[in-house]
XYZ file of C-alpha atoms in Angstrom:
686
model
C 86.951 -51.639 -13.197
C 84.858 -53.175 -10.636
C 81.702 -54.541 -11.674
C 78.448 -52.638 -9.910
C 75.701 -55.399 -9.451
C 72.281 -55.013 -9.554
C 69.912 -56.028 -7.303
C 68.839 -59.664 -8.291
C 65.629 -60.400 -9.981
C 64.642 -63.873 -10.179
C 62.861 -65.157 -13.070
C 59.432 -65.877 -12.584
C 57.688 -69.093 -13.631
C 54.008 -69.032 -12.890
C 52.482 -71.916 -10.968
C 49.221 -72.715 -10.510
C 48.071 -74.147 -6.678
C 44.362 -75.056 -6.649
C 42.315 -75.972 -3.299
C 38.934 -74.788 -2.056
C 37.704 -73.830 -5.967
C 40.305 -71.167 -5.818
C 43.441 -70.681 -7.698
C 46.459 -68.939 -6.755
C 49.683 -67.957 -8.743
C 53.110 -68.539 -7.368
C 55.678 -66.818 -9.679
C 58.520 -67.995 -7.623
C 57.927 -71.868 -6.543
C 60.551 -73.055 -8.554
C 62.889 -71.641 -5.743
C 61.562 -74.846 -3.784
C 64.555 -77.049 -4.888
C 67.897 -76.450 -3.340
C 69.379 -79.084 -5.645
C 68.744 -76.868 -8.965
C 72.055 -74.989 -9.436
C 69.484 -71.881 -10.867
C 68.234 -71.957 -7.231
C 71.771 -71.805 -5.846
C 72.652 -69.280 -8.341
C 70.282 -67.023 -7.274
C 70.901 -67.228 -3.555
C 74.653 -66.557 -4.086
C 73.621 -63.338 -6.430
C 71.479 -62.148 -3.409
C 74.562 -62.622 -1.451
C 77.007 -60.888 -3.314
C 74.646 -58.056 -4.037
C 74.237 -57.678 -0.212
C 77.980 -57.738 -0.014
C 78.470 -55.458 -2.530
C 75.892 -52.740 -0.748
C 77.398 -53.285 2.595
C 80.844 -53.258 1.665
C 81.088 -49.585 3.386
C 80.113 -51.339 6.929
C 82.628 -54.409 6.709
C 85.054 -52.543 8.726
C 82.416 -51.587 11.451
C 81.002 -55.105 11.593
C 84.422 -56.432 12.412
C 84.942 -53.934 14.947
C 81.266 -55.025 16.479
C 82.228 -58.340 16.417
C 85.597 -57.661 18.187
C 83.607 -55.419 20.421
C 80.977 -57.967 21.580
C 83.692 -60.692 21.788
C 85.632 -58.693 24.293
C 82.951 -58.673 26.770
C 82.867 -62.400 26.771
C 84.884 -64.173 29.116
C 86.753 -66.541 26.907
C 88.118 -68.925 29.228
C 84.980 -69.454 30.928
C 83.197 -72.707 32.830
C 79.890 -73.464 33.793
C 79.001 -73.763 37.645
C 79.674 -77.886 38.064
C 76.599 -80.040 39.049
C 76.740 -83.423 40.661
C 75.245 -86.308 39.087
C 75.667 -89.879 40.023
C 79.098 -89.331 41.746
C 80.764 -87.101 39.216
C 80.867 -83.364 38.560
C 80.027 -82.249 35.603
C 81.695 -78.970 34.011
C 81.777 -77.532 30.674
C 84.296 -75.336 30.023
C 85.586 -73.088 27.240
C 89.211 -71.954 26.244
C 90.571 -68.454 24.998
C 90.347 -68.475 21.265
C 88.413 -71.307 20.932
C 84.639 -71.383 19.610
C 83.282 -74.726 21.039
C 82.731 -76.254 24.226
C 84.914 -78.835 26.396
C 82.786 -81.301 28.375
C 84.936 -82.540 31.540
C 84.076 -84.418 34.665
C 85.750 -85.207 38.261
C 84.971 -88.048 40.352
C 83.551 -86.980 43.918
C 85.311 -83.841 44.447
C 86.469 -81.149 42.496
C 89.743 -81.448 43.471
C 89.670 -84.631 41.671
C 91.575 -85.139 37.904
C 89.603 -84.084 35.210
C 88.512 -86.521 33.238
C 87.937 -85.380 29.359
C 84.740 -86.456 27.830
C 84.626 -84.123 24.675
C 86.555 -81.345 22.907
C 84.276 -79.994 20.392
C 87.020 -77.945 18.827
C 88.965 -80.918 17.737
C 85.831 -82.548 16.482
C 84.425 -79.693 14.550
C 87.732 -79.475 12.654
C 87.081 -79.556 9.190
C 83.308 -79.217 9.207
C 81.224 -75.680 8.299
C 78.968 -76.409 10.993
C 79.132 -78.291 14.267
C 76.681 -79.223 17.173
C 77.157 -81.795 19.766
C 73.766 -82.684 21.770
C 72.045 -84.887 24.030
C 74.998 -86.139 26.323
C 73.776 -89.295 28.273
C 76.008 -90.904 30.864
C 75.552 -94.755 31.525
C 74.361 -95.595 35.148
C 77.827 -97.278 35.902
C 79.592 -94.425 34.174
C 81.387 -96.013 31.947
C 79.780 -94.761 28.631
C 78.202 -91.892 27.240
C 75.777 -91.413 23.952
C 75.775 -88.303 21.992
C 74.096 -87.118 18.943
C 76.217 -85.031 16.074
C 75.159 -82.777 13.446
C 77.575 -81.200 11.103
C 75.118 -79.938 8.520
C 72.641 -77.688 10.896
C 69.488 -79.788 9.601
C 69.020 -81.162 13.119
C 69.331 -85.033 11.933
C 71.639 -86.333 14.290
C 73.845 -89.272 14.357
C 73.818 -91.002 17.603
C 77.040 -92.509 18.819
C 78.696 -94.080 21.969
C 81.836 -93.584 23.581
C 83.772 -95.430 26.298
C 84.932 -93.383 29.282
C 87.325 -95.875 30.057
C 89.269 -96.348 26.804
C 88.201 -93.250 25.030
C 86.972 -95.324 22.114
C 84.232 -94.414 20.280
C 82.151 -97.417 19.392
C 81.379 -98.576 15.712
C 77.276 -98.071 16.664
C 76.676 -94.836 14.412
C 72.971 -94.568 14.239
C 71.876 -91.769 11.531
C 68.831 -89.551 11.368
C 67.952 -89.455 15.186
C 67.092 -86.385 17.628
C 70.321 -86.590 19.094
C 69.018 -87.891 22.394
C 68.684 -90.961 24.021
C 68.383 -92.556 27.536
C 69.807 -95.626 29.014
C 68.389 -98.596 30.935
C 69.726 -99.451 34.235
C 71.380 -102.554 32.767
C 73.963 -100.101 30.799
C 73.748 -102.370 27.765
C 70.357 -100.940 26.289
C 69.746 -97.590 25.006
C 66.418 -96.118 23.809
C 66.478 -93.408 21.321
C 64.174 -91.644 18.646
C 64.493 -91.642 14.798
C 62.977 -89.203 12.624
C 61.051 -89.383 9.289
C 63.543 -88.637 6.622
C 61.167 -86.468 5.018
C 58.968 -84.540 7.498
C 61.996 -84.997 9.795
C 58.995 -85.651 12.270
C 60.469 -87.673 15.660
C 58.173 -90.558 15.120
C 59.870 -93.941 16.184
C 61.410 -94.834 19.395
C 64.210 -97.653 18.940
C 66.050 -100.242 21.746
C 69.630 -100.333 20.928
C 71.866 -103.190 22.450
C 75.664 -101.902 23.195
C 77.632 -103.706 19.859
C 74.595 -104.395 17.785
C 74.402 -103.047 14.073
C 71.556 -100.234 13.771
C 69.752 -103.078 11.593
C 69.301 -105.113 14.823
C 67.767 -102.403 16.571
C 64.107 -103.196 17.291
C 61.123 -100.554 16.833
C 59.099 -100.328 20.204
C 56.973 -97.426 19.599
C 55.683 -95.850 16.318
C 53.779 -92.663 16.266
C 50.934 -92.954 13.520
C 49.539 -89.880 14.194
C 51.302 -87.115 11.939
C 50.383 -84.099 14.198
C 52.264 -85.671 17.175
C 55.850 -86.126 17.573
C 57.605 -88.468 20.079
C 60.721 -88.190 22.611
C 62.025 -90.803 25.335
C 63.929 -90.140 28.303
C 64.469 -91.412 32.252
C 62.408 -89.770 35.068
C 64.623 -87.748 37.625
C 64.354 -90.589 40.147
C 65.899 -93.005 37.414
C 63.373 -95.554 38.256
C 61.316 -94.966 34.638
C 61.783 -94.782 31.277
C 59.503 -92.813 29.737
C 58.035 -92.455 26.284
C 56.339 -88.919 25.621
C 53.867 -88.514 22.735
C 53.197 -84.707 22.107
C 51.400 -82.397 19.581
C 50.323 -78.665 20.282
C 47.300 -79.670 22.499
C 47.450 -83.019 23.557
C 50.119 -85.510 25.380
C 50.055 -88.913 26.014
C 52.917 -90.824 27.856
C 53.975 -94.585 28.224
C 56.329 -95.850 31.113
C 58.643 -98.740 31.636
C 60.771 -99.656 34.690
C 64.248 -98.583 33.778
C 65.231 -102.106 35.558
C 63.388 -104.215 32.917
C 63.821 -102.675 29.297
C 62.966 -105.683 27.881
C 59.478 -105.776 29.362
C 56.633 -104.063 27.429
C 55.819 -100.229 28.295
C 52.397 -99.365 30.011
C 50.268 -96.571 29.125
C 49.871 -93.791 31.502
C 46.766 -92.017 30.187
C 45.692 -92.608 26.767
C 45.205 -89.550 24.661
C 42.576 -87.584 25.119
C 42.335 -84.649 22.318
C 42.724 -81.135 24.335
C 44.150 -82.885 27.503
C 47.705 -81.654 28.299
C 49.758 -83.232 31.034
C 53.397 -83.693 31.883
C 54.552 -86.513 34.499
C 57.246 -86.397 37.156
C 57.855 -89.633 39.507
C 58.449 -89.496 43.479
C 58.468 -92.400 45.828
C 55.508 -94.750 44.765
C 53.451 -91.835 42.941
C 53.499 -89.313 39.736
C 52.871 -86.391 39.861
C 51.074 -84.817 37.004
C 50.937 -81.117 35.635
C 47.601 -80.859 33.595
C 44.977 -78.690 32.179
C 42.210 -81.248 33.194
C 38.932 -80.235 34.099
C 39.416 -76.911 32.260
C 42.280 -75.772 34.420
C 43.262 -73.497 31.596
C 46.519 -72.417 33.846
C 47.033 -75.903 35.213
C 47.113 -77.565 38.237
C 49.280 -80.206 40.004
C 47.920 -83.711 40.929
C 49.125 -87.056 41.831
C 48.352 -90.748 41.111
C 49.654 -94.302 42.531
C 52.410 -95.733 40.401
C 49.962 -98.781 39.699
C 46.754 -96.581 39.092
C 48.055 -93.815 36.581
C 44.826 -93.683 34.589
C 42.879 -90.278 34.808
C 40.066 -91.221 37.000
C 42.755 -92.080 39.844
C 44.467 -88.682 39.490
C 44.037 -86.510 43.126
C 44.190 -82.578 43.390
C 47.567 -81.495 45.079
C 47.792 -77.639 43.944
C 44.428 -76.076 42.674
C 43.995 -74.288 39.361
C 44.152 -70.610 39.667
C 42.335 -67.806 37.440
C 45.527 -65.212 38.040
C 48.444 -67.896 38.186
C 49.971 -69.863 35.309
C 51.835 -73.243 36.690
C 54.452 -73.773 34.498
C 56.865 -76.604 36.044
C 57.916 -78.420 38.933
C 61.009 -79.565 40.568
C 60.880 -82.699 42.945
C 63.344 -83.426 45.804
C 63.265 -85.942 48.463
C 61.656 -83.283 50.814
C 60.847 -80.388 48.761
C 58.581 -79.683 45.893
C 59.322 -76.457 43.924
C 56.620 -74.967 41.701
C 57.695 -72.594 38.933
C 54.772 -70.243 38.505
C 53.796 -66.603 36.497
C 51.932 -64.249 38.205
C 51.070 -61.055 36.206
C 53.968 -61.898 33.668
C 56.309 -62.225 36.222
C 58.291 -65.189 37.266
C 57.712 -66.768 40.734
C 59.212 -69.857 42.465
C 57.750 -71.349 45.227
C 59.099 -73.918 47.622
C 56.889 -76.540 49.802
C 58.433 -79.299 52.123
C 56.460 -82.624 51.551
C 55.402 -82.716 55.237
C 53.693 -79.219 54.935
C 56.191 -77.610 57.475
C 57.087 -74.929 55.052
C 55.630 -73.370 51.919
C 56.850 -69.689 50.817
C 58.392 -67.889 47.909
C 61.533 -66.753 46.917
C 61.620 -62.781 46.839
C 62.266 -60.737 43.757
C 62.209 -56.838 43.846
C 61.284 -55.432 40.259
C 59.281 -56.105 37.092
C 61.742 -56.791 34.047
C 63.939 -59.798 35.469
C 63.624 -63.401 34.686
C 64.179 -66.348 37.681
C 64.312 -70.199 36.587
C 65.377 -73.072 37.980
C 68.063 -74.437 36.524
C 70.175 -77.815 36.757
C 68.834 -79.975 39.410
C 69.771 -82.983 39.065
C 70.458 -84.458 42.348
C 67.300 -85.830 44.107
C 68.323 -85.701 47.724
C 69.521 -82.590 48.612
C 68.254 -79.521 50.246
C 69.803 -77.029 47.573
C 67.781 -75.480 44.809
C 69.787 -74.219 41.799
C 68.249 -71.242 39.897
C 69.195 -68.209 37.735
C 68.424 -64.740 37.993
C 69.108 -61.664 35.760
C 67.300 -58.817 34.312
C 67.602 -55.915 31.666
C 70.057 -54.483 33.602
C 71.663 -57.072 35.718
C 73.837 -59.909 34.405
C 73.072 -63.186 35.033
C 73.839 -64.902 38.243
C 73.706 -68.997 38.966
C 72.449 -69.006 42.618
C 72.523 -71.998 45.058
C 69.653 -71.614 47.442
C 69.174 -73.644 50.798
C 65.278 -74.518 50.928
C 65.801 -75.153 54.845
C 67.782 -72.321 56.084
C 67.044 -69.991 53.107
C 70.076 -68.868 52.464
C 71.810 -68.627 49.175
C 75.143 -68.622 47.714
C 76.152 -66.798 44.402
C 77.900 -69.532 42.645
C 78.845 -67.671 39.112
C 77.887 -64.258 37.847
C 78.382 -63.464 34.444
C 81.404 -61.315 33.773
C 81.228 -58.276 31.676
C 84.658 -57.622 30.221
C 84.016 -54.133 29.583
C 85.957 -51.322 31.805
C 82.931 -49.007 30.790
C 80.206 -51.175 31.942
C 78.394 -50.449 34.959
C 75.080 -51.753 35.471
C 73.941 -48.468 37.087
C 74.414 -46.533 33.583
C 71.256 -48.338 32.576
C 67.582 -48.142 33.626
C 64.870 -50.541 32.731
C 60.698 -50.474 33.300
C 57.702 -52.274 32.218
C 55.007 -50.062 30.288
C 51.706 -50.923 28.905
C 50.080 -50.299 25.571
C 46.331 -50.766 24.839
C 45.187 -52.679 21.961
C 42.660 -52.083 19.637
C 39.894 -54.583 21.700
C 41.143 -53.030 24.905
C 43.508 -55.308 26.190
C 46.572 -54.044 27.922
C 50.009 -55.401 26.492
C 53.073 -55.221 28.768
C 56.571 -54.244 27.198
C 59.981 -54.949 28.875
C 62.202 -51.780 28.211
C 65.612 -51.276 28.760
C 67.976 -48.000 27.714
C 70.845 -45.788 29.162
C 69.901 -43.467 31.834
C 71.227 -40.798 29.860
C 69.147 -41.708 26.567
C 66.666 -38.777 26.328
C 62.926 -39.822 25.545
C 62.286 -36.852 23.243
C 61.206 -38.825 20.369
C 64.860 -38.789 18.601
C 65.951 -42.070 20.142
C 66.441 -44.979 18.125
C 64.289 -47.878 19.505
C 64.657 -51.489 18.307
C 61.116 -53.472 19.328
C 61.340 -57.722 19.393
C 58.816 -59.843 20.032
C 57.918 -63.753 19.084
C 54.504 -64.488 20.060
C 53.814 -68.009 18.912
C 53.338 -71.562 20.464
C 53.207 -70.184 24.299
C 56.831 -69.449 23.774
C 57.433 -66.718 26.622
C 60.423 -64.290 25.938
C 61.311 -63.299 29.552
C 63.261 -59.750 29.982
C 66.833 -60.879 29.986
C 70.339 -59.468 30.097
C 72.459 -59.320 27.018
C 76.127 -58.290 26.583
C 75.389 -58.267 22.798
C 72.609 -55.608 23.380
C 75.611 -53.188 24.894
C 76.721 -52.160 21.478
C 73.126 -50.629 20.439
C 72.421 -49.387 24.237
C 75.578 -47.771 24.219
C 75.194 -46.309 21.079
C 71.574 -44.421 21.967
C 69.198 -47.122 21.244
C 66.117 -48.171 23.063
C 65.468 -51.987 23.500
C 61.659 -52.987 24.045
C 60.131 -56.846 24.241
C 56.812 -56.435 23.378
C 54.898 -59.422 24.868
C 52.583 -59.709 22.842
C 49.481 -62.423 22.651
C 50.387 -65.726 21.482
C 53.180 -66.041 24.164
C 52.063 -67.179 27.750
C 53.445 -64.372 29.111
C 50.002 -63.333 31.066
C 48.967 -66.760 31.512
C 47.561 -69.562 29.237
C 44.485 -67.183 27.717
C 47.249 -64.916 26.365
C 48.140 -67.720 24.233
C 45.280 -68.883 23.249
C 43.886 -65.409 22.208
C 47.103 -65.275 19.910
C 46.792 -68.674 17.780
C 44.406 -70.172 15.136
C 41.349 -67.989 14.238
C 42.711 -65.287 16.770
C 46.161 -65.366 15.195
C 45.901 -61.471 14.049
C 46.024 -60.189 17.787
C 49.632 -61.223 17.938
C 50.101 -58.704 15.005
C 47.677 -56.045 16.045
C 49.142 -56.403 19.678
C 52.966 -55.314 18.375
C 51.506 -52.322 16.045
C 49.678 -51.154 19.019
C 52.987 -51.696 21.024
C 54.699 -49.533 18.490
C 52.089 -46.657 18.163
C 52.447 -46.379 22.090
C 56.149 -46.021 21.836
C 55.875 -43.492 19.130
C 52.902 -41.484 20.812
C 54.867 -41.382 24.178
C 58.231 -40.229 22.672
C 60.130 -42.829 23.151
C 60.972 -42.838 19.591
C 59.536 -41.929 16.085
C 58.653 -43.610 13.030
C 62.192 -42.618 11.369
C 64.282 -44.168 14.075
C 61.918 -47.417 15.152
C 63.388 -50.617 14.270
C 61.574 -53.948 14.484
C 63.405 -57.473 14.531
C 61.892 -61.277 15.001
C 62.768 -64.875 14.065
C 61.171 -67.773 12.643
C 57.417 -67.515 13.773
C 58.401 -64.072 14.900
C 59.530 -63.576 11.317
C 56.147 -64.015 10.421
C 55.191 -61.429 12.589
C 57.454 -59.393 10.743
C 56.274 -59.887 7.465
C 52.433 -59.216 8.622
C 53.544 -55.410 10.293
C 55.342 -55.049 6.597
C 52.471 -55.441 4.994
C 50.028 -53.524 7.412
C 51.833 -50.889 8.995
C 55.026 -50.370 6.853
C 54.964 -46.659 7.577
C 55.742 -47.098 11.357
C 59.346 -48.564 10.719
C 62.683 -47.231 9.532
C 63.941 -50.709 9.203
C 63.168 -54.588 10.060
C 65.237 -57.706 10.337
C 63.522 -60.937 9.671
C 65.220 -63.863 10.500
C 64.725 -67.483 8.979
C 61.158 -65.843 8.398
C 57.863 -67.998 8.242
C 56.532 -66.219 5.574
C 54.647 -68.494 3.050
C 52.365 -69.686 5.505
C 49.396 -71.057 3.365
C 51.649 -72.990 0.793
C 53.988 -74.409 3.534
C 50.638 -75.448 5.705
C 48.851 -77.161 2.786
C 52.242 -79.348 2.011
C 52.445 -82.190 4.792
C 55.968 -83.356 3.081
C 57.651 -80.261 4.697
C 59.036 -80.748 8.158
C 56.726 -79.489 10.872
C 53.578 -78.925 8.974
C 51.379 -81.664 10.129
C 52.447 -80.886 13.728
C 51.595 -77.122 13.417
C 47.844 -77.378 12.499
C 46.836 -76.847 16.284
C 48.953 -73.662 16.407
C 47.810 -72.297 12.772
C 44.676 -74.135 11.673
C 45.124 -76.697 8.703
C 44.153 -74.801 5.564
C 42.897 -77.759 3.984
C 39.649 -76.559 5.917
C 38.413 -73.664 3.913
C 37.698 -71.495 7.359
C 41.410 -71.565 7.961
C 42.707 -71.104 4.670
C 40.383 -67.884 4.006
C 42.000 -66.802 7.547
C 45.144 -67.362 6.690
C 44.857 -65.694 3.140
C 44.206 -62.547 5.129
C 47.669 -62.594 6.818
C 49.923 -64.987 4.933
C 52.917 -62.301 4.232
C 53.733 -63.766 0.725
C 50.215 -63.814 -0.003
C 49.657 -60.259 0.930
C 52.853 -58.300 -0.430
C 51.538 -55.291 -1.950
C 52.553 -52.208 -4.229
C 53.224 -50.088 -1.617
C 56.550 -48.430 0.010
C 58.371 -50.783 2.495
C 61.042 -50.041 4.950
C 64.652 -50.845 4.853
C 64.879 -54.737 5.238
C 67.222 -57.392 6.125
C 66.142 -61.044 5.617
C 68.383 -63.612 6.716
C 67.857 -67.493 6.364
C 69.919 -70.856 6.256
C 70.273 -73.128 3.325
C 69.486 -76.254 5.288
C 67.074 -74.776 7.235
C 64.706 -77.547 8.991
C 62.300 -75.739 10.618
C 61.462 -72.658 8.094
C 62.927 -73.601 4.641
C 64.863 -71.209 2.814
C 62.769 -70.962 0.145
C 60.249 -68.998 2.158
C 62.332 -65.870 2.600
C 63.730 -66.191 -1.025
C 60.429 -66.386 -2.458
C 59.420 -63.210 -0.401
C 61.995 -61.349 -1.416
C 62.099 -61.963 -5.046
C 58.136 -60.998 -4.737
C 58.975 -57.804 -2.741
C 61.610 -56.683 -5.251
C 58.632 -56.673 -7.841
C 55.686 -54.828 -5.751
C 57.676 -52.635 -3.532
C 57.590 -49.068 -4.381
C 60.586 -47.325 -2.775
C 64.283 -47.060 -2.915
C 64.948 -48.368 0.632
C 67.134 -51.265 0.850
C 66.143 -55.071 0.477
C 68.669 -57.739 1.241
C 68.401 -61.393 1.511
C 71.336 -62.920 3.256
C 71.649 -66.922 3.229
C 74.103 -68.941 4.990
C 74.905 -71.531 2.714
C 76.361 -73.683 5.770
C 73.672 -73.489 8.304
C 70.384 -74.125 9.403
C 67.794 -72.938 11.500
C 70.007 -71.711 14.427
C 72.464 -70.095 12.145
C 75.970 -70.369 12.417
C 77.553 -72.713 15.418
C 80.140 -71.891 17.851
C 80.109 -69.146 20.073
C 81.898 -66.293 18.334
C 80.622 -67.135 14.600
C 76.937 -66.672 15.808
C 78.642 -63.189 17.115
C 79.211 -62.333 13.485
C 75.681 -62.557 12.305
C 74.684 -60.284 15.431
C 77.334 -58.040 14.114
C 75.877 -57.898 10.515
C 72.312 -57.116 11.997
C 73.476 -54.552 14.084
C 75.683 -52.873 11.393
C 72.476 -52.591 8.952
C 70.359 -51.180 12.177
C 73.305 -48.624 12.888
C 74.279 -47.688 9.218
C 70.370 -46.528 8.690
C 70.992 -44.320 11.963
C 73.956 -42.608 10.521
C 76.297 -44.516 12.992
C 79.543 -45.698 12.045
C 81.725 -45.691 15.201
C-alpha cells in the first residue's frame, strides 16, 4: 500500500534575535544552512508532499508543457546584427534546449563560423548558463562566462576563434562579463566577493597569464556599491561603473592605453545619478542633476568631465521620463516614457530632424534593440503588445521607412491575434492616486464577475514591467483567464516619482496599490474573489507575502516565486548577497526608524492566525538573490499559523538558482507547474 504523506512539519528551534532593545523569536532560523542534511531532508520532504498532492495534475502538466512548447519555433534564429566586420547570429535547433552562437564574415552568404554550441557544453550539467560573450577587436578571440550551478558566480574563459582552442586561462567567481582593450591582449573583468557576491573588484588580465598574475586595478570599498567594466560604443574608452541605488560614479581610460591609470569622470555625490555615452570629442550624460527627477541630457568635453563643465542638451520635463539614449554618427535616439507609454525620439545632430516614432495603442512595448553599429542611419527597435507578437524592426531614420526583419511566429493553427483584446484601466488608490493596469483577454471571455483572473506585479527598484506578448500566456487566456499587469508604485511606469513613492518609508504604497487594483477588478466585474489569483517573483514575491497577510480574502490562490519575505532578518545580515546594496531601496534596519517600518510589513514577521488562500511557493537551492531559506521558513511558519484547509506547497528546485531552470524548455516545465496549479483550482483539466 502506498504511503500517504502528511504535510511536512518543520521542527521548531527558538532563536533569539536582538536589536533596538527588542527580541524576536525565530523558530525556523535553523533552516539557514544548505549544508545541513536536516535542512535538505526538509526541503525534499516538501517536494515529495507537493508531488503527492499534485499527482492528479501531472498528466495535465505534461500536456500544458507540450502545448506551450508546440507554439515555439524550435529551429529559430535571431535577426543577425553586424559588428566589426562580422554578422552575429543566435540560433536554435529542433529538439535542443540551448542556443548556438555563430557568425559570418562581411555577408550573410559567407560560411558560418561556430562560436559555441551550448547544447554540447551543457551535457552532464543539471544547470548551464553562458554569458558575457566579448570578441577581441581583431576578431580572433572571444571571452565568455560559465555558470553550472545557478548561483551567478561565473568562470571567465577565453577561446581562440582561429583554432577553437579554449585557453588555460580560467578565472573563477566573476560576473561573467569582460571587455577587451584595443591591443587584443588585455582583458578587463570584475570579480565578486566570495560570500556576499557583491561585484567589488576590477582586474586586468593578460592573455596567457595565470589568474594570480592578474592585477587588481580598482576596488570598491563602499559595500553599498557594486562595480562593472565595459567599453564605450565608440570603442574609444574602457569604463568602470560604480553604482548603488541612488548614486553613480565612473572612471574612464583610453582603450588604446590599457596600462595607464583610469581617470575619475566625476566623483560620487550621494543622490547624483548619471550614466555616460561617448561621441566624437564629448561625453553625453543622462542625469538627475539639479533635481531633474525625470532626468535630463547633458554633455561635456572629453578633457573636462567634472560636473561644473556639464551643459544641458535636453531639459528636464515633469511629465516625461528620460530612460536611455542611443548615439549614432548622425543621429541621437532618445527613449522616453510619457504617461506610462514608451516613446522613441529621433534627432539629427545638425538639428534638421526631430520627430517621434508613431505608436497607436495603450498596451504596447517599444524599445531600441541591438544597435552596435555607430556609422549607420538604421535604428533597430522591437515592438509588441499584449495582443501582438513581437517584431524586430529596422527603421531608416533618414527616409522614415521601416523593414520588419522578423515577426514572432506562433506555431498554433488556432491562434489569431484578432481573437484577443487589451485595454488599459485605472484603479483609485487609498490616497487618491490613479493606478494603471494593462489587461488582456479573449474577446469571448465574459465580464460578468465569473472569469478567472491572474494579476501580476513587481513594483520595486524602479523596474517597469511593460505590457508584452506571451505565447505561454495563451494557455491561460484560451481557457478563459484574464491577465492583468498592475503598474503599482515602486516601478517607473509613471515616471521617477512613481518609483520614489514606492520605496523606503513609502514602500507600503506598492502593497496597497496592488490590493486596490484587486478591489477595482472585483468591483467592476472583471472577476470575483472566488476566481482572483495573484503572482509575483523575487521582490514581487515580497508583494505576494504582504497581500496574503493584509487581504487574504480577496484571492483564491497565490503563486510566490523565489520570494523575498524575511525582510528584517535578511536586511540585518550584511553577509548575505545583495543586503548592503539594498539599503537605499528598503532602508537599513540598523536604524530603528527603518526597522520599525519594515516590521510592519515583513511577510515572515507578520504571519497571522487566519485563513490564507491556496499557495504555491517556489525557490531554488542555489539562489544568489533571495536565499532559499526565506520561502522555506515562511512556509514552515504558515503551516503552523494558517487556519484553513487550503493548499500550501513549497517546491524547491535543487539544481537551480534565482532564475529557475536553465534551457528554453526546462523553464517551460516550471510555467506548466504554475499554470496547472491555477487551472486545477478552477476545476479546469483540459
